mmCIF file of C-alpha atoms and ligand atoms in Angstrom:
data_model
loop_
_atom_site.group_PDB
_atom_site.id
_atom_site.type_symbol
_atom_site.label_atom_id
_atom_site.label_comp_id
_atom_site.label_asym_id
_atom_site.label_seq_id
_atom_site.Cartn_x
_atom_site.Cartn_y
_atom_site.Cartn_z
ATOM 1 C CA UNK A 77 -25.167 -72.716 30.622
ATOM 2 C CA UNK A 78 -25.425 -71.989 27.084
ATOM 3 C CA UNK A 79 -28.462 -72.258 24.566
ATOM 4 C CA UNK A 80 -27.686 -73.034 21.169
ATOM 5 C CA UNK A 81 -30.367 -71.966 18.488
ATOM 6 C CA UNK A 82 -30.610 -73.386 15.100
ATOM 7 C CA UNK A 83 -29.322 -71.263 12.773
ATOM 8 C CA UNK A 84 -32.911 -71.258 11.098
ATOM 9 C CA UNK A 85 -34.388 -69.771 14.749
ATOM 10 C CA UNK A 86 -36.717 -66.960 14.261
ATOM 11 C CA UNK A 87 -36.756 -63.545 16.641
ATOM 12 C CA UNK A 88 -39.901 -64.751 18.264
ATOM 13 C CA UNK A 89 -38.395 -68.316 19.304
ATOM 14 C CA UNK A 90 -35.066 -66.435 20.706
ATOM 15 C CA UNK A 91 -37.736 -64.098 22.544
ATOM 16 C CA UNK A 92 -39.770 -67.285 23.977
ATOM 17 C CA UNK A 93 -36.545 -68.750 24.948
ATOM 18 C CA UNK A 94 -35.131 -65.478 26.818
ATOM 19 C CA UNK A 95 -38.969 -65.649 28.471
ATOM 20 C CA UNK A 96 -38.316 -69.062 30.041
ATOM 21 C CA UNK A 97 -34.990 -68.110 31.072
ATOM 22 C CA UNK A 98 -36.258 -64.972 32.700
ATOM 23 C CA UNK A 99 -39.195 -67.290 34.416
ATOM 24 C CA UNK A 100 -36.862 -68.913 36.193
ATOM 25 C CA UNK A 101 -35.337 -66.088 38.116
ATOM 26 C CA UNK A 102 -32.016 -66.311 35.370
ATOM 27 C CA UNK A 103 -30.902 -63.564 33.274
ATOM 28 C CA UNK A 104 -30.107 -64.092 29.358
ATOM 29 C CA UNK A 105 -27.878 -62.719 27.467
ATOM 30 C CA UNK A 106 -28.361 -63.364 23.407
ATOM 31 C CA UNK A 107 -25.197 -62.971 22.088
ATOM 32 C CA UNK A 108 -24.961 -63.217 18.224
ATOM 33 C CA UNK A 109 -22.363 -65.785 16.587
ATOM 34 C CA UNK A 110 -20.775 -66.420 13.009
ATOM 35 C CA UNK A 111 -24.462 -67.972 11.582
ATOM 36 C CA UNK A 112 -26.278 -68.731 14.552
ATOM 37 C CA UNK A 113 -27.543 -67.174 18.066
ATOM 38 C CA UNK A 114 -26.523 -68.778 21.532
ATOM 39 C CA UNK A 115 -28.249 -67.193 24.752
ATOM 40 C CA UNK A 116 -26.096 -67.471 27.799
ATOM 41 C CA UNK A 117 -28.023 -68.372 30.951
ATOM 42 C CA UNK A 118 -26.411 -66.148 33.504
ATOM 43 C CA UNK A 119 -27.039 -65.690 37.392
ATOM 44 C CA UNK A 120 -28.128 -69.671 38.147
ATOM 45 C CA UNK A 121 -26.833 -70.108 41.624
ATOM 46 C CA UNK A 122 -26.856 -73.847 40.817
ATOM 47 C CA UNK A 123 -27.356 -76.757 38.092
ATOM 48 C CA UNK A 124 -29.772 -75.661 35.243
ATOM 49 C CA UNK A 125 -32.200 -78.186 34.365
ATOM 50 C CA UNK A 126 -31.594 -78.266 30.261
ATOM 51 C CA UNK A 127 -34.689 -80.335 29.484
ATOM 52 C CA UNK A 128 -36.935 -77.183 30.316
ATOM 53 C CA UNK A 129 -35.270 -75.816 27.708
ATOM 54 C CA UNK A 130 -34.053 -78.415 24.975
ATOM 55 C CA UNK A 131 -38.312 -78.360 24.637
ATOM 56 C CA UNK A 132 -38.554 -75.491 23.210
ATOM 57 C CA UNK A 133 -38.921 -74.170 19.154
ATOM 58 C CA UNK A 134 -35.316 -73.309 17.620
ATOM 59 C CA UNK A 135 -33.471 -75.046 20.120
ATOM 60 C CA UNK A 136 -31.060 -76.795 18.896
ATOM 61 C CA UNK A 137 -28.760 -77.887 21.638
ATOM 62 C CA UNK A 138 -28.226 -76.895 25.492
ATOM 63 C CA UNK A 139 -24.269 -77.022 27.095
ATOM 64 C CA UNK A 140 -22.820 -76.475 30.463
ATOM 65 C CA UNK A 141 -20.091 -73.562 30.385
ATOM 66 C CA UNK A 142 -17.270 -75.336 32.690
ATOM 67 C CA UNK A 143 -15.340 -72.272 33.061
ATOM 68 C CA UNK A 144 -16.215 -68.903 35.855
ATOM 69 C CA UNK A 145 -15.775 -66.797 33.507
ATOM 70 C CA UNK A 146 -18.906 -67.038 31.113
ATOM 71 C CA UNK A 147 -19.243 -64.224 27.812
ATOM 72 C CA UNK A 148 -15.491 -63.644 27.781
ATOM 73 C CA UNK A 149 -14.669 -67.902 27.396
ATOM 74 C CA UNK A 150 -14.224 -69.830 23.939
ATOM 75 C CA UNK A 151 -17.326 -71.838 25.178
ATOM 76 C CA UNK A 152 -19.758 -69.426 24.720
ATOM 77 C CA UNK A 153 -18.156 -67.674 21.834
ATOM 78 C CA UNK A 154 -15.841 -69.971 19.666
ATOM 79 C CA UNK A 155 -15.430 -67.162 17.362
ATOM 80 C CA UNK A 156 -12.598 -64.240 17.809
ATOM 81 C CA UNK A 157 -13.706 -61.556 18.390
ATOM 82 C CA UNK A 158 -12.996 -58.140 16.974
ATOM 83 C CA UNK A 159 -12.873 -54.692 17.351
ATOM 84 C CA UNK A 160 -13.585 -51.624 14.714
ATOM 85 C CA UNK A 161 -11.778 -48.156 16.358
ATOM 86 C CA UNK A 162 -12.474 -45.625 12.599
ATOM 87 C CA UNK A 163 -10.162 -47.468 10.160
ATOM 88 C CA UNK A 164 -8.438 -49.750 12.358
ATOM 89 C CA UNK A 165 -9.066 -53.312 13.576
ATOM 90 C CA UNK A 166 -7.782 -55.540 16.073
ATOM 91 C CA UNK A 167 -8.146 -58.778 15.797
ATOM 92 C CA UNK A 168 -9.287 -61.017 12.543
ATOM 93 C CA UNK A 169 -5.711 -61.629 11.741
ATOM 94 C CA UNK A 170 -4.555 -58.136 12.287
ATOM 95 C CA UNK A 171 -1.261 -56.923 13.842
ATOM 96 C CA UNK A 172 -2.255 -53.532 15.441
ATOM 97 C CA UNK A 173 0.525 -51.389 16.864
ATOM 98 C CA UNK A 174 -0.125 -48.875 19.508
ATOM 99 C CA UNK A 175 2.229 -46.368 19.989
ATOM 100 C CA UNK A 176 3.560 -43.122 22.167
ATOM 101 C CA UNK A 177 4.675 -41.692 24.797
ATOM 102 C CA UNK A 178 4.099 -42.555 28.641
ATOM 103 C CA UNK A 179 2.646 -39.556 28.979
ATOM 104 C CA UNK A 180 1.287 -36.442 27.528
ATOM 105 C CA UNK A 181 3.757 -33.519 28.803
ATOM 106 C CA UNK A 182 3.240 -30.901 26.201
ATOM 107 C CA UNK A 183 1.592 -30.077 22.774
ATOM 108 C CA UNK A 184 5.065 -30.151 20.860
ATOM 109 C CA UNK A 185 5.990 -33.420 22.520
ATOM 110 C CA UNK A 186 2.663 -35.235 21.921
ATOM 111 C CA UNK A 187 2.227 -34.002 18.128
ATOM 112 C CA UNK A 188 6.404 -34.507 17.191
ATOM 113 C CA UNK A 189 6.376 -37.834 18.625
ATOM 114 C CA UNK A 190 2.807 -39.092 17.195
ATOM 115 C CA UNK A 191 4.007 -37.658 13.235
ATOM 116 C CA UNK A 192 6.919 -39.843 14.004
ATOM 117 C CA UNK A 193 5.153 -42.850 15.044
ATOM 118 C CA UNK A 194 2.425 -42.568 12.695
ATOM 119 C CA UNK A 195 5.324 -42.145 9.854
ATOM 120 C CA UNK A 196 6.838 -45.455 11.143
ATOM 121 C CA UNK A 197 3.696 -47.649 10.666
ATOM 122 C CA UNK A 198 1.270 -46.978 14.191
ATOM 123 C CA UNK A 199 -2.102 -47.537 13.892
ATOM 124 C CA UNK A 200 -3.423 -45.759 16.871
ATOM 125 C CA UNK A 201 -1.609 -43.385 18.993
ATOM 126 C CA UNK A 202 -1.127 -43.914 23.250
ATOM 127 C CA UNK A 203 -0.587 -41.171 25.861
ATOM 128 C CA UNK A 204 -1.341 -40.885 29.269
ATOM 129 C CA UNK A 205 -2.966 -37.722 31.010
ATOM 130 C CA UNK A 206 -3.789 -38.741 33.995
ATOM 131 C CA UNK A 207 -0.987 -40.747 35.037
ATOM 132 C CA UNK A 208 -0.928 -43.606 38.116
ATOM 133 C CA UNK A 209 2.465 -43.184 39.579
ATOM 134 C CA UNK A 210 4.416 -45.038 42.416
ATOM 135 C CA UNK A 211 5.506 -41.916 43.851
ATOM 136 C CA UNK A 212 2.800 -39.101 44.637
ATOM 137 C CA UNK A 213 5.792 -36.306 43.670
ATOM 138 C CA UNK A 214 6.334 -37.669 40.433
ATOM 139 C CA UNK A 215 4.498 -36.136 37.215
ATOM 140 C CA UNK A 216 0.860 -36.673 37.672
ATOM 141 C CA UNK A 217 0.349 -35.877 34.040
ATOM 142 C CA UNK A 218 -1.535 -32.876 32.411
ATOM 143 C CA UNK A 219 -5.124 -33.758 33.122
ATOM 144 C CA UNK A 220 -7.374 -32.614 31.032
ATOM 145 C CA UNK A 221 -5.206 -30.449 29.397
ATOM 146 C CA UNK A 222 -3.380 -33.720 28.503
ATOM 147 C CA UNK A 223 -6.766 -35.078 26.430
ATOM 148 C CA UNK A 224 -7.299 -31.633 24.573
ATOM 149 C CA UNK A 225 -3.433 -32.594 23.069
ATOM 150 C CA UNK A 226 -4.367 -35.613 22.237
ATOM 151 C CA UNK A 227 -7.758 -34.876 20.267
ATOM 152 C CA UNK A 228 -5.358 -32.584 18.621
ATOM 153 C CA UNK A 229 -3.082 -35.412 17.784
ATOM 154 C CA UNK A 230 -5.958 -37.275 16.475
ATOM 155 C CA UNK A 231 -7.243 -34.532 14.268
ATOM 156 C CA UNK A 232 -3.476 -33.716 12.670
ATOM 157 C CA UNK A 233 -2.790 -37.299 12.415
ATOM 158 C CA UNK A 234 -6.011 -38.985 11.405
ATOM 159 C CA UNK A 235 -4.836 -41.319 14.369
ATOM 160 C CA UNK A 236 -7.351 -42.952 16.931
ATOM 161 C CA UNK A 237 -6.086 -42.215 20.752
ATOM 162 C CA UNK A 238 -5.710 -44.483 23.619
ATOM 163 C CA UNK A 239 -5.696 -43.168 27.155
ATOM 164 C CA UNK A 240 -5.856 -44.368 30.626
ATOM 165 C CA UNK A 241 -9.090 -43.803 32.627
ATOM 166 C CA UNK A 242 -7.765 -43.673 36.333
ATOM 167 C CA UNK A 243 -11.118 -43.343 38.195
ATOM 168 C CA UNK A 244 -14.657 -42.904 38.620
ATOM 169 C CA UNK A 245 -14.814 -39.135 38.990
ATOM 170 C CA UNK A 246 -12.526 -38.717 35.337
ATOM 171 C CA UNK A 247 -14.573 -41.448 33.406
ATOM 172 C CA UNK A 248 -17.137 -39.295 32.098
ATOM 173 C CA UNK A 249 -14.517 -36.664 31.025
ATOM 174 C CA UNK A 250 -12.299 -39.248 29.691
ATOM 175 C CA UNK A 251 -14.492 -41.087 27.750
ATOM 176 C CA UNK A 252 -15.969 -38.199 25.330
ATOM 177 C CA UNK A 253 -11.757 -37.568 24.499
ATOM 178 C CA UNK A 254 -10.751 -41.439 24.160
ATOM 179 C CA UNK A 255 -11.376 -43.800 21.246
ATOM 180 C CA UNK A 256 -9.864 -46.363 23.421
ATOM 181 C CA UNK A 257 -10.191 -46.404 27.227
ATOM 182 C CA UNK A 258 -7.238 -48.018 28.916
ATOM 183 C CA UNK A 259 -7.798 -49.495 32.390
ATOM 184 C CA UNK A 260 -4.253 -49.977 34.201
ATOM 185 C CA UNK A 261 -2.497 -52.813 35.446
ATOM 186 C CA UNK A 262 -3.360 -51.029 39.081
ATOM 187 C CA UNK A 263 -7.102 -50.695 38.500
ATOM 188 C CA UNK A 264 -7.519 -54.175 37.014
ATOM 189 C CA UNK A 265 -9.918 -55.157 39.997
ATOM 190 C CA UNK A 266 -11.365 -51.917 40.557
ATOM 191 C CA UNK A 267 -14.710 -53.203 40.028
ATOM 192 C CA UNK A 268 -16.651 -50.075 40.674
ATOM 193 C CA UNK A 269 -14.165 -48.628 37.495
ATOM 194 C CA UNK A 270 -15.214 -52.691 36.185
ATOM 195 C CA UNK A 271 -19.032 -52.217 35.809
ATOM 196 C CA UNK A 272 -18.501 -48.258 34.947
ATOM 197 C CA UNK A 273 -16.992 -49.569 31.886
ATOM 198 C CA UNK A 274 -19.259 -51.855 31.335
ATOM 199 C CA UNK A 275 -21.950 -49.075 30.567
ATOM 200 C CA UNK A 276 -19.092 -47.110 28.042
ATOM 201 C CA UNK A 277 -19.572 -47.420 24.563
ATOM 202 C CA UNK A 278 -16.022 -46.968 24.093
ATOM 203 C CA UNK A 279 -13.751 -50.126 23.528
ATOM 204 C CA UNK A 280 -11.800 -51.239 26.828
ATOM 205 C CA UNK A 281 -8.167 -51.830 26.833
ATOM 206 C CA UNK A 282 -8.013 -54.515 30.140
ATOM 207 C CA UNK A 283 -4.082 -54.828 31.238
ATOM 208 C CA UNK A 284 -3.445 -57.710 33.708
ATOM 209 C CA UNK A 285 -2.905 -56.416 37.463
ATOM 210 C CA UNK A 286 0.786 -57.149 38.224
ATOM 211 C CA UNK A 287 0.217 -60.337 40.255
ATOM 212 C CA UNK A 288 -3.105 -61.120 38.808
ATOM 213 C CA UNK A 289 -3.575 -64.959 37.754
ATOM 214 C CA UNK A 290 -4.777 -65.476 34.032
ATOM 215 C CA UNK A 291 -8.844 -66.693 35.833
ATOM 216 C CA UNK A 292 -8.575 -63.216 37.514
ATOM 217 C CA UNK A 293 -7.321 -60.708 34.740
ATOM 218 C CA UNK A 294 -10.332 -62.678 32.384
ATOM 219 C CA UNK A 295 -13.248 -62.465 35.376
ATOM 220 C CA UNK A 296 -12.012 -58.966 35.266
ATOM 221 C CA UNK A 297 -12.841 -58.759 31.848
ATOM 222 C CA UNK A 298 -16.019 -60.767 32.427
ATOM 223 C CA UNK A 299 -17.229 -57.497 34.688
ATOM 224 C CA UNK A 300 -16.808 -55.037 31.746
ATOM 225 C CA UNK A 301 -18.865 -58.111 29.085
ATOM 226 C CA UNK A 302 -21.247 -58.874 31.460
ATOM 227 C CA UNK A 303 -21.885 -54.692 32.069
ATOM 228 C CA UNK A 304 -22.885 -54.743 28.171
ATOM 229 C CA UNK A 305 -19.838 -54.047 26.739
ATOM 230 C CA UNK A 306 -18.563 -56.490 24.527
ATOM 231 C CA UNK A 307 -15.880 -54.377 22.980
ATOM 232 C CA UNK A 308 -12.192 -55.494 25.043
ATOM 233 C CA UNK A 309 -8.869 -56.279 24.299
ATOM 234 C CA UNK A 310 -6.663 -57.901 26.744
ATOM 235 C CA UNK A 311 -3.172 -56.614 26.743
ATOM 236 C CA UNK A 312 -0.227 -58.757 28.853
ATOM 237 C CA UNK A 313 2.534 -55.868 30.643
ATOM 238 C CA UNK A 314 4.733 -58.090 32.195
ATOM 239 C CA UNK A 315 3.956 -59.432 36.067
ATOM 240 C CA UNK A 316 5.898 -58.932 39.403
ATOM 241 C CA UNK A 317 8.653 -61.664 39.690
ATOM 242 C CA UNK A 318 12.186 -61.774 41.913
ATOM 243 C CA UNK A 319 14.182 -60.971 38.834
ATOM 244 C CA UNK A 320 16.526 -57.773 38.539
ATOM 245 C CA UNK A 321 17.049 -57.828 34.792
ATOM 246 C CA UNK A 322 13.322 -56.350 33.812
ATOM 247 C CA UNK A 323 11.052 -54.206 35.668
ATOM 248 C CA UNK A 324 8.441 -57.125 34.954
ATOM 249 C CA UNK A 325 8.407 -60.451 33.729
ATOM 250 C CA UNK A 326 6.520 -60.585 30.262
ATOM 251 C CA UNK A 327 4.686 -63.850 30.467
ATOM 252 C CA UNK A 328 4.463 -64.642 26.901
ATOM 253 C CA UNK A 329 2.897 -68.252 28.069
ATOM 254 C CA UNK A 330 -0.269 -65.971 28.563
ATOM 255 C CA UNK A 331 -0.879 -65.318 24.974
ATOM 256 C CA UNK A 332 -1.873 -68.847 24.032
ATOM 257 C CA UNK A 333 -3.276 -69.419 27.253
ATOM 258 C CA UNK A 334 -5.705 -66.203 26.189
ATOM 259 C CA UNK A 335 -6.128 -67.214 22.953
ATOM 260 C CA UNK A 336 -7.585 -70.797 23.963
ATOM 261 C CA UNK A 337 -9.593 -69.670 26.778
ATOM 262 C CA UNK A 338 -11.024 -66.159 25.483
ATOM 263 C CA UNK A 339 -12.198 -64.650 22.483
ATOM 264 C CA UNK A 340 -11.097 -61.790 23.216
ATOM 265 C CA UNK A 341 -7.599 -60.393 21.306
ATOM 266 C CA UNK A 342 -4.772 -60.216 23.373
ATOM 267 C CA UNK A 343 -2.104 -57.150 23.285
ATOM 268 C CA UNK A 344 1.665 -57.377 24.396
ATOM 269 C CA UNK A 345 3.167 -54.125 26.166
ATOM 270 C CA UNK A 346 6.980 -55.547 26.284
ATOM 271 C CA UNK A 347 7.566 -51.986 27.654
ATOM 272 C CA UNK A 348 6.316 -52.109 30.778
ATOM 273 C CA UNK A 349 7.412 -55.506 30.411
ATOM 274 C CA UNK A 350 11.054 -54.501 30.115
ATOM 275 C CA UNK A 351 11.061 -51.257 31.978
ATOM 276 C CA UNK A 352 14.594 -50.833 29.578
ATOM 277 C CA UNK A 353 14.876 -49.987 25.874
ATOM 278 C CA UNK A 354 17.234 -52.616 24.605
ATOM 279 C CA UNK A 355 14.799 -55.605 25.710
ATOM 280 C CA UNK A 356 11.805 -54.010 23.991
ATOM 281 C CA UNK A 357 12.341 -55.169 20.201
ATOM 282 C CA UNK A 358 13.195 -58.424 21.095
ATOM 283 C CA UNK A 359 10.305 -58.887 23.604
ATOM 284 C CA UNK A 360 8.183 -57.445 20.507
ATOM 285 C CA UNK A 361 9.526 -60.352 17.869
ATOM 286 C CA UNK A 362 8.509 -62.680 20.578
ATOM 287 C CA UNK A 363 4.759 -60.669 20.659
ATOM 288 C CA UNK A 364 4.455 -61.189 17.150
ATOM 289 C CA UNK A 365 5.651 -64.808 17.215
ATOM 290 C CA UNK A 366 3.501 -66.388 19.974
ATOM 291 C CA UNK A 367 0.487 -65.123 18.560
ATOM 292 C CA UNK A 368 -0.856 -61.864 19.786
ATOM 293 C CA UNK A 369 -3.092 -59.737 17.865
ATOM 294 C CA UNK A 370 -0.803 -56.451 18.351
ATOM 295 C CA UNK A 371 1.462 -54.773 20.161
ATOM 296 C CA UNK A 372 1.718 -51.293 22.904
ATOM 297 C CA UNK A 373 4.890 -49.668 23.177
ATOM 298 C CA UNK A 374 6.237 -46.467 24.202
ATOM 299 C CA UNK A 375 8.060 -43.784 21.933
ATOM 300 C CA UNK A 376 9.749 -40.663 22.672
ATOM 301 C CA UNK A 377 10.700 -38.416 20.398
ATOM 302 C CA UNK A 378 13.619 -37.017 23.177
ATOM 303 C CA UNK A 379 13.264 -40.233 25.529
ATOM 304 C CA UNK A 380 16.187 -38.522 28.051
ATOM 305 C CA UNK A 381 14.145 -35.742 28.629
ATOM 306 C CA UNK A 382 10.912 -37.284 29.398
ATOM 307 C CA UNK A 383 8.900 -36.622 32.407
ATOM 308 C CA UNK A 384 7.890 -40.808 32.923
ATOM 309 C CA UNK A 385 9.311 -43.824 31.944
ATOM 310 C CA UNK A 386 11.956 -42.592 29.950
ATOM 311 C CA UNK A 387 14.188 -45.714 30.164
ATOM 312 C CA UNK A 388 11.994 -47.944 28.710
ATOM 313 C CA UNK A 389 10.994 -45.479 26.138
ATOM 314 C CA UNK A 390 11.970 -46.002 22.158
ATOM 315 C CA UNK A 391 14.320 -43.654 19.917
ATOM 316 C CA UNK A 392 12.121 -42.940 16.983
ATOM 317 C CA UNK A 393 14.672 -44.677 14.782
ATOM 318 C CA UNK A 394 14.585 -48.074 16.735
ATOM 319 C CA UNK A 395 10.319 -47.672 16.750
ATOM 320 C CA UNK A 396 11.289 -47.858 12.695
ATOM 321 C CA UNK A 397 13.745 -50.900 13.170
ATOM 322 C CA UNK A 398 10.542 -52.804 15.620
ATOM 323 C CA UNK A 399 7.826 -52.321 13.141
ATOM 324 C CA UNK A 400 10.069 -53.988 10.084
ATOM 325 C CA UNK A 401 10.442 -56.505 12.141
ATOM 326 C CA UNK A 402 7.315 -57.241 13.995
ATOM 327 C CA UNK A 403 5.898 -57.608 10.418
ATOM 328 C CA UNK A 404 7.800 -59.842 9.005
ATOM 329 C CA UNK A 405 7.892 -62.132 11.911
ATOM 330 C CA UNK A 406 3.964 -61.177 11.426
ATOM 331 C CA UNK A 407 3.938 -62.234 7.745
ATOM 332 C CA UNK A 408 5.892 -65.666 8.362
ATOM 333 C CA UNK A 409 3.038 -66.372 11.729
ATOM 334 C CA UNK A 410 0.055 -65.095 9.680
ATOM 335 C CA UNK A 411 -1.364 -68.657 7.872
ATOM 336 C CA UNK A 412 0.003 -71.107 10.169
ATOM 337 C CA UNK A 413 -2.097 -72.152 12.783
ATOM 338 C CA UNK A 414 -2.128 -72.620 16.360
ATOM 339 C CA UNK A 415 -1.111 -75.817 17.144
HETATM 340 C C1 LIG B 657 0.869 -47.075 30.977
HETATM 341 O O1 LIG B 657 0.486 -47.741 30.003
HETATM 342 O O2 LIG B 657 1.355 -45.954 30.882
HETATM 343 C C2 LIG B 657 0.812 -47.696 32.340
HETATM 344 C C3 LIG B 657 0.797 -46.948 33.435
HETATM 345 O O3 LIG B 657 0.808 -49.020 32.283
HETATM 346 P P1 LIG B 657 0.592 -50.143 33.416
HETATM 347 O O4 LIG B 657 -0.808 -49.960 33.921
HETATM 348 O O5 LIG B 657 0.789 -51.408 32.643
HETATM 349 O O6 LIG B 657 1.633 -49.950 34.467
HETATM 350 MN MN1 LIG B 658 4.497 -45.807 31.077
#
């Protein structure tokens, strides 16, 4: 259940009104909007009675949330949100390309192929040092080696980094390198990883698990919000279907799904998507069509030579082609509105 407060409500009526929600063996949560403050009632095992509260000074209105998923829905929060990472934003109307390599498999390769990206038009630069891999002989990535190269990167490129936290044991190491944590498509309901986030004051980068239904990937989400942290992107990779033409199946249905059910922005990854470089740009178009707030895609600056996910990986030159036209397909979506 929500509580609305008039946008006139003083500190000390929100406070009375968290009181009486505590009294009742509920947890609150204020959670401020565009002009006014709501306060989710969180925890009720059953019905709420909303006269006990519709009483009360500054109240202006009491709803039922419908949906399981409570901070992370439209209903408690019709307002986008947004995200602030040093100069760059994603969300508000934003198109916010991420860009890299797979992984991070050497100072020359990280810091040739981020001046290239950044060159191109990337906002924020990804790389993976810790690395989950299908096969436990494949490159595990460099560790924390891996996260000293990319505060490097950061510092020669002005660049905020993305990288993927893998467990509970790393999280404390990778969160003072990150600017972005990334939680993986394989960790999506790892809720011990869930609530650890929760408690960082980094922004989380949430993909969807590879079978994961839209209610599950946002409940997933709903662990991190309801943990404290409000900062999370969604980003859509692609799901596990029969075909043989894609490594994944980019479900581009999602994004509007997302957008209608969550404030949260949403982030397309065609390349894990595609799992092949000739499907990325067009997959991107699409990103930039349907509505999502930005893109993730992998760049090589040698993709035959590198150590993961090399085949899906971008030539500099067609990372140049991608961002020309992700913007204007950006620039001809940006003003119209969701139907
Ligand atoms: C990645 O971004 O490098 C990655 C491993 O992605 P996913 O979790 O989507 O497979
Ligand atoms: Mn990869």
């Amino acid at each position: 259940m929500l509580i609305v407060m008039e946008k006139t409500a003083t500190d000390e009526q929100i406070e009375k009104v968290v009181l009486a929600i505590k009294a009742r063996g509920y947890r609150a949560r204020p959670i401020p909007g565009g002009d006014r403050v709501s306060i989710g009632v969180l925890y009720n095992k059953g019905a709420v009675d909303a006269s006990a509260f519709l009483g009360l000074m500054g109240v202006k209105d009491v709803v039922p949330v419908t949906r399981p998923y409570k901070l992370v829905s439209r209903e408690v929060q019709p307002e986008d949100s947004h995200i602030q990472v040093g100069d760059v934003r994603i969300g508000n109307g934003h198109f916010t390309i991420m860009a890299g390599p797979c992984a991070v498999e050497s100072e020359k390769q990280t810091m040739e192929t981020a001046r290239l990206v950044k060159k191109a038009g990337a906002h924020i630069f990804r790389g993976g040092a810790f690395k989950p891999r299908t096969s436990p002989y494949s490159f595990q990535g460099l560790g924390k080696e891996g996260l000293k190269i990319l505060a490097r990167v950061r510092e020669d490129t002005g660049m905020p980094i993305i990288t993927e936290i893998m467990d509970e044991s790393t999280f404390d190491l990778v969160e003072a390198y990150a600017d972005i944590i990334q939680i993986g498509t394989r960790n999506m309901q790892n809720f011990s990883l869930l609530k650890r986030a929760g408690r960082s004051v980094k922004p989380v980068f949430l993909k969807r698990g590879l079978a994961a239904t839209i209610e599950e990937w946002l409940m997933a989400a709903e662990y991190i919000l309801e943990g404290g942290n409000s900062q999370i992107m969604l980003c859509e990779r692609g799901v596990r279907t029969f075909v043989h033409h894609s490594r994944n199946t980019l479900d581009l249905s999602a994004v509007p799904v997302v957008r209608k059910e969550s404030h949260l922005p949403i982030i397309i990854d065609p390349s894990h998507a595609a799992g092949r470089r000739d499907q990325v740009i067009p997959l991107s178009r699409a990103a930039a069509a349907v509505g999502a707030q930005g893109l993730m895609v992998e760049v090589h600056h040698e993709p035959d030579k590198a150590l993961s996910d090399g085949a899906q990986s971008l030539y500099p030159y067609q990372f140049d082609e991608l961002i020309r036209q992700v913007r204007a397909i950006h620039d001809v979506y940006a003003g119209s509105s969701d139907i």
